[in-house]
mmCIF file of C-alpha atoms and ligand atoms in Angstrom:
data_model
loop_
_atom_site.group_PDB
_atom_site.id
_atom_site.type_symbol
_atom_site.label_atom_id
_atom_site.label_comp_id
_atom_site.label_asym_id
_atom_site.label_seq_id
_atom_site.Cartn_x
_atom_site.Cartn_y
_atom_site.Cartn_z
ATOM 1 C CA UNK A 1 -8.691 7.840 1.134
ATOM 2 C CA UNK A 2 -7.828 11.381 0.160
ATOM 3 C CA UNK A 3 -7.779 12.803 -3.311
ATOM 4 C CA UNK A 4 -4.186 13.834 -2.701
ATOM 5 C CA UNK A 5 -3.206 10.167 -2.228
ATOM 6 C CA UNK A 6 -4.691 9.552 -5.628
ATOM 7 C CA UNK A 7 -2.895 12.485 -7.270
ATOM 8 C CA UNK A 8 0.560 11.778 -5.856
ATOM 9 C CA UNK A 9 0.860 8.045 -6.357
ATOM 10 C CA UNK A 10 1.259 6.149 -9.580
ATOM 11 C CA UNK A 11 -2.027 4.448 -10.250
ATOM 12 C CA UNK A 12 -1.644 0.720 -10.854
ATOM 13 C CA UNK A 13 -4.103 -1.388 -12.828
ATOM 14 C CA UNK A 14 -7.091 -2.471 -10.781
ATOM 15 C CA UNK A 15 -6.341 -6.068 -9.749
ATOM 16 C CA UNK A 16 -8.662 -8.909 -10.783
ATOM 17 C CA UNK A 17 -9.344 -11.393 -7.976
ATOM 18 C CA UNK A 18 -10.344 -15.038 -8.239
ATOM 19 C CA UNK A 19 -12.496 -17.407 -6.126
ATOM 20 C CA UNK A 20 -10.022 -17.393 -3.229
ATOM 21 C CA UNK A 21 -10.297 -13.607 -3.051
ATOM 22 C CA UNK A 22 -14.091 -13.745 -3.089
ATOM 23 C CA UNK A 23 -14.052 -16.275 -0.227
ATOM 24 C CA UNK A 24 -11.617 -14.190 1.804
ATOM 25 C CA UNK A 25 -13.588 -10.993 1.223
ATOM 26 C CA UNK A 26 -16.917 -12.624 2.118
ATOM 27 C CA UNK A 27 -15.493 -13.603 5.500
ATOM 28 C CA UNK A 28 -13.749 -10.265 6.167
ATOM 29 C CA UNK A 29 -16.755 -8.248 4.984
ATOM 30 C CA UNK A 30 -19.183 -10.257 7.076
ATOM 31 C CA UNK A 31 -17.041 -9.874 10.197
ATOM 32 C CA UNK A 32 -16.835 -6.098 9.716
ATOM 33 C CA UNK A 33 -20.615 -5.963 9.274
ATOM 34 C CA UNK A 34 -21.077 -7.965 12.504
ATOM 35 C CA UNK A 35 -18.723 -5.578 14.285
ATOM 36 C CA UNK A 36 -20.724 -2.593 13.048
ATOM 37 C CA UNK A 37 -23.925 -4.263 14.270
ATOM 38 C CA UNK A 38 -22.363 -4.382 17.752
ATOM 39 C CA UNK A 39 -21.304 -0.717 17.535
ATOM 40 C CA UNK A 40 -24.717 0.421 16.240
ATOM 41 C CA UNK A 41 -26.435 -1.193 19.227
ATOM 42 C CA UNK A 42 -23.923 0.336 21.667
ATOM 43 C CA UNK A 43 -24.347 3.899 20.357
ATOM 44 C CA UNK A 44 -26.442 5.731 22.985
ATOM 45 C CA UNK A 45 -26.501 9.145 24.651
ATOM 46 C CA UNK A 46 -23.683 9.379 27.231
ATOM 47 C CA UNK A 47 -21.486 6.741 25.589
ATOM 48 C CA UNK A 48 -18.040 7.993 24.509
ATOM 49 C CA UNK A 49 -16.585 7.309 21.088
ATOM 50 C CA UNK A 50 -13.527 6.064 22.998
ATOM 51 C CA UNK A 51 -15.748 3.321 24.501
ATOM 52 C CA UNK A 52 -17.001 2.396 21.009
ATOM 53 C CA UNK A 53 -13.389 2.243 19.809
ATOM 54 C CA UNK A 54 -12.470 -0.104 22.665
ATOM 55 C CA UNK A 55 -15.460 -2.292 21.798
ATOM 56 C CA UNK A 56 -14.308 -2.398 18.173
ATOM 57 C CA UNK A 57 -10.748 -3.348 19.148
ATOM 58 C CA UNK A 58 -11.980 -6.115 21.460
ATOM 59 C CA UNK A 59 -14.377 -7.390 18.778
ATOM 60 C CA UNK A 60 -11.468 -7.639 16.342
ATOM 61 C CA UNK A 61 -9.252 -9.455 18.865
ATOM 62 C CA UNK A 62 -12.042 -11.878 19.846
ATOM 63 C CA UNK A 63 -12.488 -12.851 16.185
ATOM 64 C CA UNK A 64 -8.863 -13.239 15.109
ATOM 65 C CA UNK A 65 -8.959 -10.007 13.131
ATOM 66 C CA UNK A 66 -7.065 -6.699 13.209
ATOM 67 C CA UNK A 67 -8.426 -3.148 12.721
ATOM 68 C CA UNK A 68 -6.857 -1.774 9.521
ATOM 69 C CA UNK A 69 -6.965 1.856 10.650
ATOM 70 C CA UNK A 70 -4.925 1.233 13.848
ATOM 71 C CA UNK A 71 -1.496 2.872 13.296
ATOM 72 C CA UNK A 72 -2.304 3.253 9.587
ATOM 73 C CA UNK A 73 -0.170 6.289 8.630
ATOM 74 C CA UNK A 74 -0.094 7.123 12.325
ATOM 75 C CA UNK A 75 -3.886 7.009 12.820
ATOM 76 C CA UNK A 76 -4.257 6.171 16.537
ATOM 77 C CA UNK A 77 -7.567 4.251 16.765
ATOM 78 C CA UNK A 78 -9.434 1.137 15.585
ATOM 79 C CA UNK A 79 -12.409 3.002 14.062
ATOM 80 C CA UNK A 80 -13.330 6.484 12.860
ATOM 81 C CA UNK A 81 -16.232 8.231 14.577
ATOM 82 C CA UNK A 82 -17.451 11.291 12.670
ATOM 83 C CA UNK A 83 -20.108 13.343 14.436
ATOM 84 C CA UNK A 84 -22.531 15.877 12.857
ATOM 85 C CA UNK A 85 -20.451 18.306 10.722
ATOM 86 C CA UNK A 86 -17.445 15.959 10.751
ATOM 87 C CA UNK A 87 -17.204 14.528 7.232
ATOM 88 C CA UNK A 88 -14.852 11.607 7.970
ATOM 89 C CA UNK A 89 -11.799 10.421 9.943
ATOM 90 C CA UNK A 90 -13.077 11.716 13.311
ATOM 91 C CA UNK A 91 -10.837 10.309 16.064
ATOM 92 C CA UNK A 92 -12.590 8.600 19.002
ATOM 93 C CA UNK A 93 -12.257 10.582 22.255
ATOM 94 C CA UNK A 94 -13.632 10.772 25.797
ATOM 95 C CA UNK A 95 -16.484 13.194 25.054
ATOM 96 C CA UNK A 96 -19.896 11.599 25.660
ATOM 97 C CA UNK A 97 -22.285 11.419 22.686
ATOM 98 C CA UNK A 98 -25.280 13.722 23.033
ATOM 99 C CA UNK A 99 -28.941 13.129 22.232
ATOM 100 C CA UNK A 100 -29.556 14.336 18.681
ATOM 101 C CA UNK A 101 -26.046 13.647 17.341
ATOM 102 C CA UNK A 102 -25.597 11.668 14.144
ATOM 103 C CA UNK A 103 -22.363 9.668 14.055
ATOM 104 C CA UNK A 104 -20.625 7.759 11.303
ATOM 105 C CA UNK A 105 -18.990 4.541 12.510
ATOM 106 C CA UNK A 106 -16.259 3.477 10.063
ATOM 107 C CA UNK A 107 -14.561 0.130 10.556
ATOM 108 C CA UNK A 108 -12.203 -1.957 8.444
ATOM 109 C CA UNK A 109 -11.222 -5.394 9.736
ATOM 110 C CA UNK A 110 -8.380 -7.475 8.305
ATOM 111 C CA UNK A 111 -9.200 -11.190 8.468
ATOM 112 C CA UNK A 112 -6.703 -13.723 7.082
ATOM 113 C CA UNK A 113 -5.122 -10.841 5.150
ATOM 114 C CA UNK A 114 -8.364 -9.630 3.487
ATOM 115 C CA UNK A 115 -9.908 -6.199 4.176
ATOM 116 C CA UNK A 116 -13.622 -5.620 4.846
ATOM 117 C CA UNK A 117 -14.323 -1.863 4.962
ATOM 118 C CA UNK A 118 -17.725 -0.431 5.837
ATOM 119 C CA UNK A 119 -19.377 2.484 7.579
ATOM 120 C CA UNK A 120 -22.850 3.445 8.706
ATOM 121 C CA UNK A 121 -24.620 6.322 10.404
ATOM 122 C CA UNK A 122 -25.975 5.791 13.921
ATOM 123 C CA UNK A 123 -28.491 8.036 15.701
ATOM 124 C CA UNK A 124 -27.828 9.099 19.279
ATOM 125 C CA UNK A 125 -31.324 8.932 20.756
ATOM 126 C CA UNK A 126 -33.795 10.984 18.732
ATOM 127 C CA UNK A 127 -32.245 13.179 16.029
ATOM 128 C CA UNK A 128 -33.627 16.261 14.221
ATOM 129 C CA UNK A 129 -35.739 15.591 11.129
ATOM 130 C CA UNK A 130 -33.216 17.238 8.757
ATOM 131 C CA UNK A 131 -30.407 15.054 10.132
ATOM 132 C CA UNK A 132 -32.493 11.894 9.667
ATOM 133 C CA UNK A 133 -33.364 13.011 6.136
ATOM 134 C CA UNK A 134 -29.676 13.569 5.275
ATOM 135 C CA UNK A 135 -28.873 10.051 6.481
ATOM 136 C CA UNK A 136 -31.714 8.556 4.412
ATOM 137 C CA UNK A 137 -30.514 10.410 1.315
ATOM 138 C CA UNK A 138 -26.914 9.309 1.878
ATOM 139 C CA UNK A 139 -27.876 5.647 2.309
ATOM 140 C CA UNK A 140 -29.992 5.801 -0.834
ATOM 141 C CA UNK A 141 -27.062 7.466 -2.654
ATOM 142 C CA UNK A 142 -24.756 4.598 -1.637
ATOM 143 C CA UNK A 143 -27.258 1.970 -2.766
ATOM 144 C CA UNK A 144 -27.795 3.716 -6.115
ATOM 145 C CA UNK A 145 -24.028 3.723 -6.565
ATOM 146 C CA UNK A 146 -23.892 0.000 -5.744
ATOM 147 C CA UNK A 147 -26.741 -0.718 -8.187
ATOM 148 C CA UNK A 148 -24.777 1.034 -10.959
ATOM 149 C CA UNK A 149 -21.944 -1.542 -10.730
ATOM 150 C CA UNK A 150 -21.903 -4.016 -13.599
ATOM 151 C CA UNK A 151 -19.270 -5.714 -15.762
ATOM 152 C CA UNK A 152 -18.679 -3.678 -18.909
ATOM 153 C CA UNK A 153 -19.676 -0.491 -17.094
ATOM 154 C CA UNK A 154 -17.270 2.047 -15.668
ATOM 155 C CA UNK A 155 -16.511 3.982 -12.513
ATOM 156 C CA UNK A 156 -18.323 7.100 -13.733
ATOM 157 C CA UNK A 157 -21.598 5.105 -13.767
ATOM 158 C CA UNK A 158 -21.224 4.955 -9.977
ATOM 159 C CA UNK A 159 -20.363 8.638 -9.590
ATOM 160 C CA UNK A 160 -23.204 9.661 -11.885
ATOM 161 C CA UNK A 161 -25.811 7.627 -9.988
ATOM 162 C CA UNK A 162 -24.721 9.137 -6.659
ATOM 163 C CA UNK A 163 -24.277 12.741 -7.815
ATOM 164 C CA UNK A 164 -27.520 12.935 -9.816
ATOM 165 C CA UNK A 165 -29.553 11.630 -6.914
ATOM 166 C CA UNK A 166 -27.861 13.608 -4.094
ATOM 167 C CA UNK A 167 -27.873 16.932 -5.950
ATOM 168 C CA UNK A 168 -31.493 16.312 -6.971
ATOM 169 C CA UNK A 169 -32.231 16.228 -3.245
ATOM 170 C CA UNK A 170 -30.464 19.619 -2.865
ATOM 171 C CA UNK A 171 -27.479 18.083 -1.085
ATOM 172 C CA UNK A 172 -23.817 18.153 -2.164
ATOM 173 C CA UNK A 173 -21.218 15.447 -2.799
ATOM 174 C CA UNK A 174 -17.829 15.755 -1.070
ATOM 175 C CA UNK A 175 -14.980 15.790 -3.619
ATOM 176 C CA UNK A 176 -11.922 15.495 -1.374
ATOM 177 C CA UNK A 177 -12.362 11.837 -0.351
ATOM 178 C CA UNK A 178 -13.108 8.843 -2.508
ATOM 179 C CA UNK A 179 -13.718 5.098 -2.492
ATOM 180 C CA UNK A 180 -10.863 2.741 -3.275
ATOM 181 C CA UNK A 181 -9.907 -0.695 -4.448
ATOM 182 C CA UNK A 182 -8.993 -3.103 -1.642
ATOM 183 C CA UNK A 183 -8.328 -6.781 -1.026
ATOM 184 C CA UNK A 184 -5.053 -7.872 0.504
ATOM 185 C CA UNK A 185 -4.209 -4.159 0.671
ATOM 186 C CA UNK A 186 -6.319 -1.486 2.361
ATOM 187 C CA UNK A 187 -6.095 1.027 -0.479
ATOM 188 C CA UNK A 188 -5.599 -0.105 -4.053
ATOM 189 C CA UNK A 189 -6.807 0.760 -7.564
ATOM 190 C CA UNK A 190 -9.371 1.676 -8.762
ATOM 191 C CA UNK A 191 -10.259 5.022 -7.201
ATOM 192 C CA UNK A 192 -14.017 5.443 -6.921
ATOM 193 C CA UNK A 193 -15.208 9.040 -7.214
ATOM 194 C CA UNK A 194 -18.724 9.810 -6.000
ATOM 195 C CA UNK A 195 -19.292 12.342 -8.786
ATOM 196 C CA UNK A 196 -18.706 12.390 -12.542
ATOM 197 C CA UNK A 197 -15.152 13.189 -13.650
ATOM 198 C CA UNK A 198 -14.697 12.968 -17.397
ATOM 199 C CA UNK A 199 -10.894 12.785 -17.091
ATOM 200 C CA UNK A 200 -10.976 9.655 -14.900
ATOM 201 C CA UNK A 201 -13.015 6.605 -15.871
ATOM 202 C CA UNK A 202 -11.970 2.987 -15.255
ATOM 203 C CA UNK A 203 -13.731 0.022 -16.882
ATOM 204 C CA UNK A 204 -15.428 -2.372 -14.476
ATOM 205 C CA UNK A 205 -14.462 -6.042 -14.804
ATOM 206 C CA UNK A 206 -15.507 -9.139 -12.832
ATOM 207 C CA UNK A 207 -13.122 -9.733 -9.927
ATOM 208 C CA UNK A 208 -12.483 -6.082 -9.059
ATOM 209 C CA UNK A 209 -13.028 -5.256 -5.374
ATOM 210 C CA UNK A 210 -13.619 -1.701 -4.140
ATOM 211 C CA UNK A 211 -15.452 0.476 -1.663
ATOM 212 C CA UNK A 212 -18.224 2.929 -2.439
ATOM 213 C CA UNK A 213 -18.409 5.463 0.395
ATOM 214 C CA UNK A 214 -20.189 8.712 -0.514
ATOM 215 C CA UNK A 215 -20.009 11.649 1.900
ATOM 216 C CA UNK A 216 -23.042 13.911 1.398
ATOM 217 C CA UNK A 217 -23.473 17.391 2.925
ATOM 218 C CA UNK A 218 -26.605 19.422 3.613
ATOM 219 C CA UNK A 219 -24.648 22.542 2.681
ATOM 220 C CA UNK A 220 -21.679 23.117 0.413
ATOM 221 C CA UNK A 221 -19.186 20.357 -0.506
ATOM 222 C CA UNK A 222 -16.002 22.056 0.754
ATOM 223 C CA UNK A 223 -14.143 20.425 3.645
ATOM 224 C CA UNK A 224 -11.113 21.297 5.765
ATOM 225 C CA UNK A 225 -8.886 19.049 7.864
ATOM 226 C CA UNK A 226 -8.351 20.094 11.493
ATOM 227 C CA UNK A 227 -4.909 20.506 13.109
ATOM 228 C CA UNK A 228 -4.920 16.879 14.355
ATOM 229 C CA UNK A 229 -4.180 16.014 10.720
ATOM 230 C CA UNK A 230 -7.205 13.694 10.391
ATOM 231 C CA UNK A 231 -10.587 15.162 11.334
ATOM 232 C CA UNK A 232 -12.283 16.493 8.185
ATOM 233 C CA UNK A 233 -15.181 18.927 8.707
ATOM 234 C CA UNK A 234 -17.512 20.859 6.422
ATOM 235 C CA UNK A 235 -16.195 24.400 5.914
ATOM 236 C CA UNK A 236 -19.713 25.804 6.308
ATOM 237 C CA UNK A 237 -20.311 23.571 9.388
ATOM 238 C CA UNK A 238 -23.332 21.983 7.703
ATOM 239 C CA UNK A 239 -24.227 18.392 8.605
ATOM 240 C CA UNK A 240 -22.486 15.582 6.731
ATOM 241 C CA UNK A 241 -23.302 11.872 6.449
ATOM 242 C CA UNK A 242 -21.581 8.812 4.962
ATOM 243 C CA UNK A 243 -22.305 5.154 4.296
ATOM 244 C CA UNK A 244 -19.782 2.663 2.930
ATOM 245 C CA UNK A 245 -19.898 -0.862 1.516
ATOM 246 C CA UNK A 246 -17.161 -3.111 0.169
ATOM 247 C CA UNK A 247 -18.318 -4.664 -3.118
ATOM 248 C CA UNK A 248 -17.127 -6.864 -5.977
ATOM 249 C CA UNK A 249 -17.882 -6.690 -9.672
ATOM 250 C CA UNK A 250 -19.282 -10.126 -10.615
ATOM 251 C CA UNK A 251 -20.016 -11.786 -13.983
ATOM 252 C CA UNK A 252 -23.620 -10.598 -13.727
ATOM 253 C CA UNK A 253 -23.495 -7.434 -11.602
ATOM 254 C CA UNK A 254 -22.375 -6.731 -8.058
ATOM 255 C CA UNK A 255 -21.865 -8.547 -4.757
ATOM 256 C CA UNK A 256 -21.916 -6.643 -1.440
ATOM 257 C CA UNK A 257 -19.455 -8.116 1.076
ATOM 258 C CA UNK A 258 -20.508 -5.988 4.074
ATOM 259 C CA UNK A 259 -24.240 -6.747 4.431
ATOM 260 C CA UNK A 260 -25.443 -6.389 8.043
ATOM 261 C CA UNK A 261 -26.428 -9.826 9.422
ATOM 262 C CA UNK A 262 -28.965 -8.063 11.656
ATOM 263 C CA UNK A 263 -30.290 -5.743 8.938
ATOM 264 C CA UNK A 264 -29.007 -2.722 10.886
ATOM 265 C CA UNK A 265 -27.984 -0.739 7.820
ATOM 266 C CA UNK A 266 -30.023 2.363 8.420
ATOM 267 C CA UNK A 267 -30.715 4.074 11.719
ATOM 268 C CA UNK A 268 -34.256 5.129 12.625
ATOM 269 C CA UNK A 269 -35.673 7.618 15.087
ATOM 270 C CA UNK A 270 -37.377 6.002 18.091
ATOM 271 C CA UNK A 271 -41.072 5.662 17.334
ATOM 272 C CA UNK A 272 -40.613 6.600 13.665
HETATM 273 N N1 LIG B 1 -12.825 4.207 5.110
HETATM 274 C C1 LIG B 1 -11.835 5.224 5.293
HETATM 275 C C2 LIG B 1 -10.867 5.165 4.133
HETATM 276 O O1 LIG B 1 -10.810 4.177 3.478
HETATM 277 C C3 LIG B 1 -11.171 4.989 6.615
HETATM 278 C C4 LIG B 1 -9.811 5.516 6.743
HETATM 279 S S1 LIG B 1 -9.142 4.980 8.236
HETATM 280 C C5 LIG B 1 -7.907 6.056 8.590
HETATM 281 O O2 LIG B 1 -10.203 6.143 3.810
HETATM 282 F F1 LIG B 1 -7.085 5.427 9.334
HETATM 283 F F2 LIG B 1 -7.301 6.447 7.485
HETATM 284 F F3 LIG B 1 -8.435 7.090 9.180
HETATM 285 CO CO1 LIG B 2 -12.770 3.025 2.919
#
């Protein structure tokens, strides 16, 4: 979600979910992860993002689910496909993917009313070394953010883990989009920033559900939204990557709802 959403709405308390919520989120998160596995395997040179979107829609229908992004605030598609310098919210279209592109596939499926939201980077054929490195750094940044989740901690633990690591690798953290609480709604409290913000820090308690979805740039953090009202790109046109998991705070730490059943979390160059 956008930082503006956060600024203009009244922020409710982050809801605490019980066992029924955990069960619902395990099923929704797993289905989204299975859907992303299908999309990862279908991402090849010459394939259009429109074709991937159709695959995602059909996957949802075949499994009794619905894509949360479809008609969400007028968004026209079932997934977001964000290529190279696109930071997020790229709209699938009929342009074929090209060898060397990196593409973020972002999918949120609603199953029995629960939302599983996740995204991954896919490689189109063989990608340049610096693009592969950015994706590795961004995945590691997500997983460090996830590892920082514990009851009694707070949201800035997550932001700190991500920012310290990413900036240490001479990359930058996008400020304009953030992670979000979710459950029966798509976007809920708490807001999850991927950097430290002293003026906003929410305590983490067992039963909170939220996404962590850092966007990391090779260049500067500034983004702009194109005239379609959705597509966000880096202002300096540097490459951008993103990974996203839906997680819960548990009594002892963290549970990831969107683990890939096939272990297809990270893309790899052929032969690497
Ligand atoms: N994971 C993104 C988010 O939570 C996906 C947004 S879908 C869109 O903000 F419909 F808003 F584009
Ligand atoms: Co999200």
